[in-house]
Tab-separated table of C-alpha atoms in Angstrom:
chain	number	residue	atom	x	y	z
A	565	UNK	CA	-5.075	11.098	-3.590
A	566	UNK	CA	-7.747	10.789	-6.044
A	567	UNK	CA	-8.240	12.200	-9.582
A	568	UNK	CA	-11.035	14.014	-10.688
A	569	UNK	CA	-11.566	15.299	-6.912
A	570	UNK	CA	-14.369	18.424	-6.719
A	571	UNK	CA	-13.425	21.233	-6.278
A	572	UNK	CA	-15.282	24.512	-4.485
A	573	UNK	CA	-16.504	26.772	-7.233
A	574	UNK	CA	-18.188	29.982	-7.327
A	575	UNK	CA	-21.568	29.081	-9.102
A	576	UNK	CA	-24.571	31.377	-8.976
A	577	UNK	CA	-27.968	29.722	-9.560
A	578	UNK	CA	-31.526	30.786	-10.425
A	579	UNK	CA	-34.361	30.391	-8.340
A	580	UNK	CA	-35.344	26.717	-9.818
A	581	UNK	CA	-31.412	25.549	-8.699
A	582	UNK	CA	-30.265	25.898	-11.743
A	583	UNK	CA	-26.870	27.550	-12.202
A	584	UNK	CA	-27.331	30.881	-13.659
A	585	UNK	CA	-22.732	31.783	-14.315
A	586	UNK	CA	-20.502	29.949	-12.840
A	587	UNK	CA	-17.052	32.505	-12.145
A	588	UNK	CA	-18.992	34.633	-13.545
A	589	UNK	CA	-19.335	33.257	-16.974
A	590	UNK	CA	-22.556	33.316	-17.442
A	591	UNK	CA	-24.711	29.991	-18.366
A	592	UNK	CA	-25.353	29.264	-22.026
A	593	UNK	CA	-27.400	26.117	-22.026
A	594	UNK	CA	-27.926	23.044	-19.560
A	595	UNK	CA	-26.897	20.453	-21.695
A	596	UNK	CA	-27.453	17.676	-19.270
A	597	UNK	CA	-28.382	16.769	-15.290
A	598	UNK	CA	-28.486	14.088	-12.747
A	599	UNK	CA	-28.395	13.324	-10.001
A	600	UNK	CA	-26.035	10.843	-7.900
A	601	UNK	CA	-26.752	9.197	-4.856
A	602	UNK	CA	-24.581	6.631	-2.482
A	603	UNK	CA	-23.942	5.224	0.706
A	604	UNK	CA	-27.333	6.452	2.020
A	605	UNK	CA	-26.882	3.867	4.597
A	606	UNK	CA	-23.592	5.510	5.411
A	607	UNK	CA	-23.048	8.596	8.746
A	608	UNK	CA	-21.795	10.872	5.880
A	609	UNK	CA	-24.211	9.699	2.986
A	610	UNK	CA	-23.438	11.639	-0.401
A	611	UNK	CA	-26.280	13.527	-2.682
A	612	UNK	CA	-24.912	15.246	-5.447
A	613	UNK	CA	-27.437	17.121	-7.958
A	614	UNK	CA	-24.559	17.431	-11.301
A	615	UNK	CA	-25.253	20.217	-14.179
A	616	UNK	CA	-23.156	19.357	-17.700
A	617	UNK	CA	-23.046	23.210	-18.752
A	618	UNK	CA	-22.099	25.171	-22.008
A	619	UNK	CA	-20.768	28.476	-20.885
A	620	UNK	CA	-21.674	31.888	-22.949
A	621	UNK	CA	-17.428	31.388	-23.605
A	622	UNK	CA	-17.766	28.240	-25.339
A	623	UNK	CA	-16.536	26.227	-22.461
A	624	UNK	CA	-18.435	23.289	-21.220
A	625	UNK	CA	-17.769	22.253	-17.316
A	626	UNK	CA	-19.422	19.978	-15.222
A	627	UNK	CA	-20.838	21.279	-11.507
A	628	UNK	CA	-22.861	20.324	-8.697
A	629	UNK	CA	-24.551	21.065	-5.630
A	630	UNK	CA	-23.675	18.914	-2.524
A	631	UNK	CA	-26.913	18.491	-0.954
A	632	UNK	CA	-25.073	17.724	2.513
A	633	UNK	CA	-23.400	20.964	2.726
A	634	UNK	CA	-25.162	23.300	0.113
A	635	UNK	CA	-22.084	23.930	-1.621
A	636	UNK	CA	-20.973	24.201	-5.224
A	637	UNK	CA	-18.185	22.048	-6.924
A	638	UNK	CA	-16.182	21.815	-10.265
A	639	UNK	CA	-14.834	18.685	-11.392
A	640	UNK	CA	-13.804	17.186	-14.069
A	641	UNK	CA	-15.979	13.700	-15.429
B	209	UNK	CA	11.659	-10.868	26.981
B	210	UNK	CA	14.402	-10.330	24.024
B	211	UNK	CA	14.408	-13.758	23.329
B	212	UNK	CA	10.734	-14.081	22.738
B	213	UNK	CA	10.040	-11.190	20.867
B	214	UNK	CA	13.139	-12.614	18.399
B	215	UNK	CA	11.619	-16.108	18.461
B	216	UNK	CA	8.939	-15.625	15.286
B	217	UNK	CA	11.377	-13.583	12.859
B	218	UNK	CA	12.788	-15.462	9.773
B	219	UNK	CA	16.619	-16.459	10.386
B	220	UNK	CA	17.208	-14.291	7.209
B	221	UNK	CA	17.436	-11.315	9.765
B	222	UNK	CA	20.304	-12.688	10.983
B	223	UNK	CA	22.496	-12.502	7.678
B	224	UNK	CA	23.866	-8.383	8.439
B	225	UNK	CA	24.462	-9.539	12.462
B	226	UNK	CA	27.003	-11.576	12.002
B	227	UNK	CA	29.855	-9.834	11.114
B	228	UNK	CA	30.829	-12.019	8.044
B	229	UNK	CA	31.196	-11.367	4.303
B	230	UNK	CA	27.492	-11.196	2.739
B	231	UNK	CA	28.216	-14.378	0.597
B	232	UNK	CA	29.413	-16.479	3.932
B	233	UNK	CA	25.942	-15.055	5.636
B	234	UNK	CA	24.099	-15.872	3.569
B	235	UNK	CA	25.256	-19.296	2.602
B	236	UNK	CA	25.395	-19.939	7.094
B	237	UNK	CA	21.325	-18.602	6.266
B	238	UNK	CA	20.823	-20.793	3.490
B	239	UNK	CA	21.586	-23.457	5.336
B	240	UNK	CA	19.825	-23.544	7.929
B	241	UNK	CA	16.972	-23.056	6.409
B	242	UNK	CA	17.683	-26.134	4.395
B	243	UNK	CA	17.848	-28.123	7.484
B	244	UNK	CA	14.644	-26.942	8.351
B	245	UNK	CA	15.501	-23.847	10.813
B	246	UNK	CA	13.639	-21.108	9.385
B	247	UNK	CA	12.850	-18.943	12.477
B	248	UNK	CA	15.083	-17.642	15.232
B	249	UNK	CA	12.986	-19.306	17.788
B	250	UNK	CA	14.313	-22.772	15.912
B	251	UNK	CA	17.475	-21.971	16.097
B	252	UNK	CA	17.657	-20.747	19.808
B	253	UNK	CA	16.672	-24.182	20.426
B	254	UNK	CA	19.717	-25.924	19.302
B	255	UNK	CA	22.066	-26.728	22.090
B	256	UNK	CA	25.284	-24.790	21.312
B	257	UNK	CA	27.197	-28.068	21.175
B	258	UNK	CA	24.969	-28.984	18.348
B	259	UNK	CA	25.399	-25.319	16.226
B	260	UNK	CA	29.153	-25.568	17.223
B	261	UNK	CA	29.567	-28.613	15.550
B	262	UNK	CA	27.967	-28.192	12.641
B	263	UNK	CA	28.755	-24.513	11.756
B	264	UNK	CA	31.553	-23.702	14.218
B	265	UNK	CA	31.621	-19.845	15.478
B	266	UNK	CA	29.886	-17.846	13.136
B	267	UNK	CA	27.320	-20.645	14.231
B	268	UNK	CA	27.624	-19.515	17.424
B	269	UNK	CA	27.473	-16.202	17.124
B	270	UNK	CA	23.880	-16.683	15.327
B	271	UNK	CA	23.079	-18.962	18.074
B	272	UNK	CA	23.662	-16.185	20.290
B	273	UNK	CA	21.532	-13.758	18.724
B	274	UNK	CA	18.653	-15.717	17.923
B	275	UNK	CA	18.689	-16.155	22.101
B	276	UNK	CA	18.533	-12.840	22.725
B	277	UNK	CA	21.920	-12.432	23.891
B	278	UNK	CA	23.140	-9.611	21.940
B	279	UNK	CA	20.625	-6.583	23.429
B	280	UNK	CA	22.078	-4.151	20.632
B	281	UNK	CA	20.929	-6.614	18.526
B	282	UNK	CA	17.811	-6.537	20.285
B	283	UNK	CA	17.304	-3.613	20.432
B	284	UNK	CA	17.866	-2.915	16.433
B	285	UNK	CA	14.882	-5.534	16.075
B	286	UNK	CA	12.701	-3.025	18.710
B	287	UNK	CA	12.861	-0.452	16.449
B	288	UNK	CA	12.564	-2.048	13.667
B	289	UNK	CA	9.397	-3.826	14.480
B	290	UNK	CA	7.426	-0.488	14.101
B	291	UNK	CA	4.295	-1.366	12.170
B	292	UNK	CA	3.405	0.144	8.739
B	293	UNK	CA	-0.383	0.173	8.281
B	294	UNK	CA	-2.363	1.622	5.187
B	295	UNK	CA	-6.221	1.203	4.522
B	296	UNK	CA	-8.444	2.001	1.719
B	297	UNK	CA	-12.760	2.804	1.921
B	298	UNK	CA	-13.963	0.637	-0.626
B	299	UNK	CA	-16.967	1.984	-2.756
B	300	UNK	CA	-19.854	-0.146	-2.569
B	301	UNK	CA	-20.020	-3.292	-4.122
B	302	UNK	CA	-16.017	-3.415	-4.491
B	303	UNK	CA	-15.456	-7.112	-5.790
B	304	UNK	CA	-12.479	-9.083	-8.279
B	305	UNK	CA	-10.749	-6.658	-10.037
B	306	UNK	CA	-11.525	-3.595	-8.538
B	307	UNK	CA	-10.723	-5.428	-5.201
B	308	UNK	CA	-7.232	-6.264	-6.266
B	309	UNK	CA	-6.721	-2.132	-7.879
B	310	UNK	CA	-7.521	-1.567	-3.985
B	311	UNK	CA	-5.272	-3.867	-2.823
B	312	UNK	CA	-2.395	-2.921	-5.283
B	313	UNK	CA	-2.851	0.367	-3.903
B	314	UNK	CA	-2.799	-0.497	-0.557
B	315	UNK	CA	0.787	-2.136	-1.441
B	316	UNK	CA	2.119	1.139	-3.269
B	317	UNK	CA	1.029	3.460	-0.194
B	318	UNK	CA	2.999	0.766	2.469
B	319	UNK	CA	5.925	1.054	0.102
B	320	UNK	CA	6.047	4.563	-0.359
B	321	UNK	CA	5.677	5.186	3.284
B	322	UNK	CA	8.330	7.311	4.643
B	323	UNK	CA	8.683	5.544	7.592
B	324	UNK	CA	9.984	2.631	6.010
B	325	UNK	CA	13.063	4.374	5.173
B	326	UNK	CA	14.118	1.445	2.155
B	327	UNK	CA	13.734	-1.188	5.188
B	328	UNK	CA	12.291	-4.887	3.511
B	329	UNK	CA	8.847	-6.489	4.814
B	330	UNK	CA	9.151	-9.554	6.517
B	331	UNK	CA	5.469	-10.196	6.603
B	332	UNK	CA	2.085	-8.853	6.242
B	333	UNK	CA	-1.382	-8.580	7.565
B	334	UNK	CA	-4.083	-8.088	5.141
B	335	UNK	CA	-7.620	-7.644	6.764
B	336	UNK	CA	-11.100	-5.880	5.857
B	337	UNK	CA	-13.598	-4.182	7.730
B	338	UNK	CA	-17.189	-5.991	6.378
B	339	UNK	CA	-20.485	-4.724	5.701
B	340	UNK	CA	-22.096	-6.771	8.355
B	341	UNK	CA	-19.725	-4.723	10.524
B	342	UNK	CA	-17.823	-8.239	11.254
B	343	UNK	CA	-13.647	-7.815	10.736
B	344	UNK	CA	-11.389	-10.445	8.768
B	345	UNK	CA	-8.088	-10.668	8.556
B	346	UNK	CA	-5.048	-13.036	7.409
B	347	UNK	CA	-1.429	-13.575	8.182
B	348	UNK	CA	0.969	-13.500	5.125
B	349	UNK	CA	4.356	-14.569	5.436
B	350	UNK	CA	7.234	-13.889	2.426
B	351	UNK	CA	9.341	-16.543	2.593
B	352	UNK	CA	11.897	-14.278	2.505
B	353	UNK	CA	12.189	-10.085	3.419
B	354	UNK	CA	11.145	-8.387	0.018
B	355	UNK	CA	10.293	-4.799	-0.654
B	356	UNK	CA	9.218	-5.795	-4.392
B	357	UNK	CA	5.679	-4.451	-4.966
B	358	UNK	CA	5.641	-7.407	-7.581
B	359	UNK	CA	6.190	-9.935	-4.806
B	360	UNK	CA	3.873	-8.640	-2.477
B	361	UNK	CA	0.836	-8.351	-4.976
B	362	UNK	CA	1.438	-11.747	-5.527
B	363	UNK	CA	1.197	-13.517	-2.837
B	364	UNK	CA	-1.450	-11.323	-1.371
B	365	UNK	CA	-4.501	-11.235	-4.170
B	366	UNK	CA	-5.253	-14.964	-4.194
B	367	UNK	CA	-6.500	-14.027	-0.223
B	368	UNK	CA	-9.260	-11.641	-1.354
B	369	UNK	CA	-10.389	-14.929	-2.252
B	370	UNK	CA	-10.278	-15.645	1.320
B	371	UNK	CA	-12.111	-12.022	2.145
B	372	UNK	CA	-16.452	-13.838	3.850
B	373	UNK	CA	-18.330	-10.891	2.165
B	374	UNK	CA	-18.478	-8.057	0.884
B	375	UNK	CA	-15.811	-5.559	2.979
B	376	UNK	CA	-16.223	-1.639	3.207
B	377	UNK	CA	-12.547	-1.280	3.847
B	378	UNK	CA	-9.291	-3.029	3.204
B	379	UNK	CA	-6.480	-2.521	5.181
B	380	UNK	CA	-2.656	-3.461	4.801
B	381	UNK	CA	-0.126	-3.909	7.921
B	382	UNK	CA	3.413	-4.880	8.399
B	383	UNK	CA	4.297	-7.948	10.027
B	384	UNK	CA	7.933	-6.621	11.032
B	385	UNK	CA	10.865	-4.845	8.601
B	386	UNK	CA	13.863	-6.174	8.042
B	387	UNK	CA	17.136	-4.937	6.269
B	388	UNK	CA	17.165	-2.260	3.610
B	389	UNK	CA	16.177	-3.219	0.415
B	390	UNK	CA	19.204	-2.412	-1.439
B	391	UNK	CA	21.229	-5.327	0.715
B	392	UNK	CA	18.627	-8.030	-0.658
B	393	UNK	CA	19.794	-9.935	-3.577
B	394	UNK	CA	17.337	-10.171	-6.025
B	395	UNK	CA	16.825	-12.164	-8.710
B	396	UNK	CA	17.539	-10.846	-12.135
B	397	UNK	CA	16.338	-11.299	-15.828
B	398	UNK	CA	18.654	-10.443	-18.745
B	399	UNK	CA	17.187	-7.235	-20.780
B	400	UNK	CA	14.991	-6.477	-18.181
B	401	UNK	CA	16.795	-5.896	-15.611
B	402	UNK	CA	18.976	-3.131	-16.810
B	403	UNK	CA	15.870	-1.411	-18.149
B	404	UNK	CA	14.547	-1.477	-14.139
B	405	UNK	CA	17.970	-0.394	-13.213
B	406	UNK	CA	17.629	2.861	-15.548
B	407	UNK	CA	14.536	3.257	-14.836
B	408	UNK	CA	15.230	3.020	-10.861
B	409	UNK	CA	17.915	5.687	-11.286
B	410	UNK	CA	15.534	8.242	-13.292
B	411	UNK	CA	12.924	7.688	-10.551
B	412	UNK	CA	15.143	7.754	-7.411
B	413	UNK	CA	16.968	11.034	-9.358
B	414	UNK	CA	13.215	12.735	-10.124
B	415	UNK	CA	12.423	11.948	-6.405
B	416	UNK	CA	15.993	13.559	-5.301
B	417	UNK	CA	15.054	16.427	-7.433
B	418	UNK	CA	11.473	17.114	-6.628
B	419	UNK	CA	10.532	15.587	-3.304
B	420	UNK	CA	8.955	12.003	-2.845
B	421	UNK	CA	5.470	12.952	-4.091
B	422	UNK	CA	6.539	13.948	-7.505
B	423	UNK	CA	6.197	11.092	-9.241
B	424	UNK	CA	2.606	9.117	-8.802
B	425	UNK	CA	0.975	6.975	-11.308
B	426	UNK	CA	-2.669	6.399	-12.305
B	427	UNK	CA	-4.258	3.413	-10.576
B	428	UNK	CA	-8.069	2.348	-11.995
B	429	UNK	CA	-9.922	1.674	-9.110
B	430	UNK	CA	-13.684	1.740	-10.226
B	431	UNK	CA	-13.821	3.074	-13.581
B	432	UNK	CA	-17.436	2.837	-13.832
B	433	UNK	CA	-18.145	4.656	-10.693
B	434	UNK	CA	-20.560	7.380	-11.053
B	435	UNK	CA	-18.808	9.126	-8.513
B	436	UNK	CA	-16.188	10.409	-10.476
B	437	UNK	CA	-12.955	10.714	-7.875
B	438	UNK	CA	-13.660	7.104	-7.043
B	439	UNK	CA	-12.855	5.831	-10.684
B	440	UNK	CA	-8.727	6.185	-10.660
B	441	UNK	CA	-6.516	7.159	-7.749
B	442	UNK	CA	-3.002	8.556	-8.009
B	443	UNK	CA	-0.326	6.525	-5.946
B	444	UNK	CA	3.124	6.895	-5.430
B	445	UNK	CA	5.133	5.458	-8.088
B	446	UNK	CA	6.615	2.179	-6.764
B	447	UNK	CA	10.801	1.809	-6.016
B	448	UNK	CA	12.241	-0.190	-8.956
């Protein structure tokens, strides 16, 4: 068991990739983005694109997009 | 067939088969291994004149054991041979002290297993799938059956050193269990001690209370992992 581990989250994004709310909290500001790549050489290599956020609440989160499956995740870094 | 399979464990196994106080097992244990019989095979060996002789029936009675002779006793070792086996993917580039978090884990998981049910280790495999796709692996003996997390971290980090290149996974077996933990004699240091012993008790109670994954602990694995669930791992809190 790991911690920090992703976890699915509802993110809607814009039509550059960029998340536009994520739970419906709409986006504030992209405060910072990167992108992480490993184990290319690997069956199940892993491309994440990460988005440090400021939500309109005040809350900043950290998401990304898996590039494998296309899918949105929360986690905590 | 009994015989053979009984030939490679440690005599020690022998100390809750012979039907004697603990103190007078152990000391028949003891020595033997002082004259130099420290595996059952050894000992099956000896003509019974010999054992006879030289540690009269409870001799025997080992004697008869380590030869197979006793197929409940045989049988008790069958079971308890079941293998525990943990392994860990390594992020890339795993090396020194990130290698021994892995390994540290690797101990905590074959600890906590379930299907140990308190039983001690006897001995232990440590091996490692490589990059090259080439597999390594070493034998580890205790010396004597342990079930101290302690013990085994320390005789098994200085054979990472051992480890040709760098490995993509780590992996952790059981060379055969022995008797519960709680019938070992351990060795004890004043002070500290009784803080284990409380400390056991809170975390055996907690685990009573809760179920066994309740309590886990924090292990570092690759704290400057960009990846962030590689960079700690929770693991069962170890028995005390």
């Amino acid at each position: 068991m790991s911690l920090y581990e992703p976890r699915r989250a509802a993110v809607r994004a814009g039509p550059g990739g960029e998340p536009c709310a994520v739970a419906g909290i709409a986006v504030e500001a992209v405060r910072e983005e990167w992108l992480v790549e490993d184990r290319w050489w690997a069956p199940r290599p892993l491309r994440r694109h990460y988005f440090e956020l400021a939500l309109v609440d005040g809350r900043n989160v950290t998401v990304f997009r898996s590039a494998a499956s296309g899918c949105w995740y929360r986690q905590r870094a | 067939m009994g015989a053979t399979f009984l030939s490679e464990l440690p005599v020690a196994v022998l100390a809750e088969h012979l039907g004697l106080p603990r103190r007078e097992a152990g000391n028949l244990v003891e020595a033997l291994r002082r004259l130099g019989i420290d595996t059952l095979g050894a000992l099956a060996a000896l003509s019974p004149s010999r054992v006879a002789d030289r540690f009269g029936p409870p001799g025997l009675r080992a004697l008869r054991l380590a030869r197979g002779e006793d197929d409940l006793l045989v049988c008790r070792f069958h079971v308890a041979r079941e293998e525990l086996s943990e392994e860990i993917e390594l992020p890339e580039g795993t090396a020194g002290s990130s290698l021994e978090c892995a390994l540290e884990l690797l101990v905590d998981r074959l600890l906590a297993a379930p299907r140990r049910k308190s039983r001690t280790l006897l001995g232990l495999r440590l091996g490692a799938l490589l990059n090259d796709g080439e597999s390594w692996s070493v034998e580890q003996g205790l010396g004597r059956p342990t079930a101290s997390a302690r013990v085994l971290r320390t005789v098994l980090v200085p054979r990472l050193e051992d480890l040709p290149g760098p490995a993509v996974t780590l992996w952790l077996r059981s060379v055969g269990l022995g008797p519960r933990a709680a019938e070992q004699m351990e060795l004890s240091v004043p002070g500290e001690e009784s803080r284990r012993r409380l400390l056991g008790a809170a975390v055996r109670e907690v685990r009573a209370t809760q179920g066994a994954a309740a309590l886990l602990k924090v292990l570092p694995v690759d704290s400057a992992s960009r990846v962030p669930e590689r960079r700690a791992m929770l693991t069962p809190f170890p028995d005390l």
